[in-house]
Short mmCIF file of C-alpha atoms and ligand atoms in Angstrom, two decimals:
data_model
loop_
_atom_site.label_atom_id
_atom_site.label_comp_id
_atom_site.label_asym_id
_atom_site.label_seq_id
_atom_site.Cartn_x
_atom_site.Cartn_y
_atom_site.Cartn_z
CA UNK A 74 -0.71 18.65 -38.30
CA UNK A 75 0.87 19.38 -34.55
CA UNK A 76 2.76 17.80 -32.57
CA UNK A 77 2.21 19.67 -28.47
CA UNK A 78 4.05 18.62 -26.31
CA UNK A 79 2.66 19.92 -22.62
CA UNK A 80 5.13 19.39 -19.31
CA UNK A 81 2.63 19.65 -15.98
CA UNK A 82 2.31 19.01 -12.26
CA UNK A 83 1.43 15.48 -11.76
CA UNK A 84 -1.19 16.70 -9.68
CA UNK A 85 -2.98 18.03 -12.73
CA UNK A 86 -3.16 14.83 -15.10
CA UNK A 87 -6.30 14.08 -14.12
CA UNK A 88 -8.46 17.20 -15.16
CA UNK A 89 -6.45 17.35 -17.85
CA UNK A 90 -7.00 14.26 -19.22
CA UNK A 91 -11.13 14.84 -17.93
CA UNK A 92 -11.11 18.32 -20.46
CA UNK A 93 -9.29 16.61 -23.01
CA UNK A 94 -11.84 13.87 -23.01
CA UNK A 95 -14.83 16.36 -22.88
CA UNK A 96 -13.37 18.39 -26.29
CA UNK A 97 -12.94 14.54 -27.72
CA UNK A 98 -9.27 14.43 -27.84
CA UNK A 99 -8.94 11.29 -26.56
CA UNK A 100 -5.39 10.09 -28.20
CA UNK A 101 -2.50 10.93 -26.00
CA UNK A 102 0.99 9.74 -24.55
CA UNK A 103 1.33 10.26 -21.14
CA UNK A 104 5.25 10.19 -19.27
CA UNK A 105 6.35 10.69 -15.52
CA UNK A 106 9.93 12.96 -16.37
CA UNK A 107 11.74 15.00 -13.85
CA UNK A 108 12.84 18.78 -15.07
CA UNK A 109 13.56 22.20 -14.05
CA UNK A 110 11.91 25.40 -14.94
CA UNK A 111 13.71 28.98 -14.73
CA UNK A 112 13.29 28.97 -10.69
CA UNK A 113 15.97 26.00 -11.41
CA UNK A 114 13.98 23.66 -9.07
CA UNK A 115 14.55 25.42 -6.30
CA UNK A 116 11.37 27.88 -5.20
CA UNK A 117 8.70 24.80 -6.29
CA UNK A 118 9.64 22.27 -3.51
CA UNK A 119 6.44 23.15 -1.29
CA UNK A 120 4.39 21.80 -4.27
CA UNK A 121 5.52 18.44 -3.26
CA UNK A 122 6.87 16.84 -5.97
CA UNK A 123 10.89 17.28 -5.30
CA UNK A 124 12.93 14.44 -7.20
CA UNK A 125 16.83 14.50 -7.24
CA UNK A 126 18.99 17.63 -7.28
CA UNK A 127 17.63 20.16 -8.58
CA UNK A 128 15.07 18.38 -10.94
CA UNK A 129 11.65 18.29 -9.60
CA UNK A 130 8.72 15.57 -10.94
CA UNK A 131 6.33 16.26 -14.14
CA UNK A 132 3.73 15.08 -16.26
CA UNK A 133 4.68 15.07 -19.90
CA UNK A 134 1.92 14.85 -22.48
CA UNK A 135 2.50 14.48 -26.11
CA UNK A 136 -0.82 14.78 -28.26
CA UNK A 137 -0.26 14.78 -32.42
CA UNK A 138 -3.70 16.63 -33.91
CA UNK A 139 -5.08 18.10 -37.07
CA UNK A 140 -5.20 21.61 -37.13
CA UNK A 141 -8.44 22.44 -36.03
CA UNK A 142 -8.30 20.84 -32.95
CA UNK A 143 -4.70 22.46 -31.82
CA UNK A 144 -7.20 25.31 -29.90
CA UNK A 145 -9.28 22.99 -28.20
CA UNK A 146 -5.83 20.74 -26.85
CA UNK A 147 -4.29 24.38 -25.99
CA UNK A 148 -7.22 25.30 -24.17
CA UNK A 149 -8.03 21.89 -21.80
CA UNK A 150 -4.45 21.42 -20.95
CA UNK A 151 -4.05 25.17 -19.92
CA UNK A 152 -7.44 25.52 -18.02
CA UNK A 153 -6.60 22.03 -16.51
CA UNK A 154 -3.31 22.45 -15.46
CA UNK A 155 -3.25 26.18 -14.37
CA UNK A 156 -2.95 27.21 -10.40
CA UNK A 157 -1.45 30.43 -10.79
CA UNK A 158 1.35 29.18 -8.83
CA UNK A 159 5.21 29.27 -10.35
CA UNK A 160 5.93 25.40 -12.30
CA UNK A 161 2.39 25.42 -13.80
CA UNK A 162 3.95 23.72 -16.76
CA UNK A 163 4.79 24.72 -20.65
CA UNK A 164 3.50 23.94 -23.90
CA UNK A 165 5.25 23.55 -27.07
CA UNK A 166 3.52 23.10 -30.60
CA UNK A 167 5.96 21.68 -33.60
CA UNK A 168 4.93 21.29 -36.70
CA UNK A 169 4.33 17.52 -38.02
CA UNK A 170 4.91 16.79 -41.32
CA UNK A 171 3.81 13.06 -41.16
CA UNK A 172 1.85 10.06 -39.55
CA UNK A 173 0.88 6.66 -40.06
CA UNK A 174 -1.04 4.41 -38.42
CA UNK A 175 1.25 1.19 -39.06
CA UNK A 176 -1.58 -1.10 -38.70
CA UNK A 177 -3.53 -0.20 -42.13
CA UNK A 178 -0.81 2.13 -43.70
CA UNK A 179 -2.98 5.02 -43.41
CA UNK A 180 -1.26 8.05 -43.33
CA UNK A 181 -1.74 12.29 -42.46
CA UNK A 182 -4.82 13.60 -41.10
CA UNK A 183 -6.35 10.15 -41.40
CA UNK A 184 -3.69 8.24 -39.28
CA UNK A 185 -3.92 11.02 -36.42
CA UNK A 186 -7.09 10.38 -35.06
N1 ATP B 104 12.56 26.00 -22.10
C1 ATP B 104 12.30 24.77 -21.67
N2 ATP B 104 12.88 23.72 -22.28
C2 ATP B 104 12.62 22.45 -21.86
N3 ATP B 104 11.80 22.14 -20.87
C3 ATP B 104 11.20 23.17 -20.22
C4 ATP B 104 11.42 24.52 -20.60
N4 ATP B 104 10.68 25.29 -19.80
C5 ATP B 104 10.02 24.49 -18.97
N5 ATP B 104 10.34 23.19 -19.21
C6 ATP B 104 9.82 22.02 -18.55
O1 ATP B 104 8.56 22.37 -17.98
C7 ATP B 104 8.57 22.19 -16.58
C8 ATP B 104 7.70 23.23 -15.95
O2 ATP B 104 8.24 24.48 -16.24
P1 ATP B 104 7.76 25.73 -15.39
O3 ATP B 104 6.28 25.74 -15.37
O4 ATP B 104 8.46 25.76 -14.08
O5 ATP B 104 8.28 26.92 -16.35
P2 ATP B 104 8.86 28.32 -15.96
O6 ATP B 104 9.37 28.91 -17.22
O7 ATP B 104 9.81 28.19 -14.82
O8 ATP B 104 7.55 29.13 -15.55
P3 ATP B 104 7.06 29.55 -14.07
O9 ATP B 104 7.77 30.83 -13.76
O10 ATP B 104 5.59 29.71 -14.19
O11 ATP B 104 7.43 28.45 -13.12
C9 ATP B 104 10.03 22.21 -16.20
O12 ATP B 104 10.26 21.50 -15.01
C10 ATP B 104 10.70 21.55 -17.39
O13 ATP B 104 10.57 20.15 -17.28
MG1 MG B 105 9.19 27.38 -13.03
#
């Protein structure tokens, strides 16, 4: 199991969320955060989404999957969230060694989904 972890433009959610939906990953935590990329905040602010400082506002997503569908979450959040432009975002992908679904005790690849 994964754990990916996906910072975007708020802007993006949406078709994110709309290609996530069409490859049937449909579990997902969703977090306004405020962060800084290597342009340190400062080159993004036209983008409109300036916060405090030098922190600017994102989109975190956090999806936990079974292995075959780490592509498929890879691929909708990158083809959903990509301009081109600088502060497109970041993924990260950390192994999960365990999950349960704390209703019914369930656990692994049968708690994820
Ligand atoms: N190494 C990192 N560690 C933690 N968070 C990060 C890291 N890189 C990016 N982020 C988060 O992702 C957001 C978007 O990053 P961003 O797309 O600007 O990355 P970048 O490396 O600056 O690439 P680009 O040059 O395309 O802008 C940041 O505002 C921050 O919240
Ligand atoms: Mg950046």
């Amino acid at each position: 199991m994964k754990y990916i972890i996906a910072v975007i433009q708020p802007d993006r959610l949406d078709e994110v969320l709309k290609l996530l939906t069409e490859k049937e990953i449909n579990l997902v935590t969703v977090s306004n955060v405020v962060g800084r990329g290597r342009q340190k905040g400062i080159a993004e602010v036209y983008r409109g989404h300036k916060e405090q400082g030098s922190l600017l506002k994102k989109v975190k997503l956090e999806i936990a999957v079974n292995e075959e569908f780490v592509e498929p979450t890879v691929e909708a959040i990158t083809e959903g969230a990509r301009t081109g432009q600088i502060g497109d975002g970041k993924i990260f992908i950390i192994d999960l060694p365990e999950c349960i679904r704390i209703r019914t005790g369930e656990k692994g690849g049968k708690a994820i989904g």
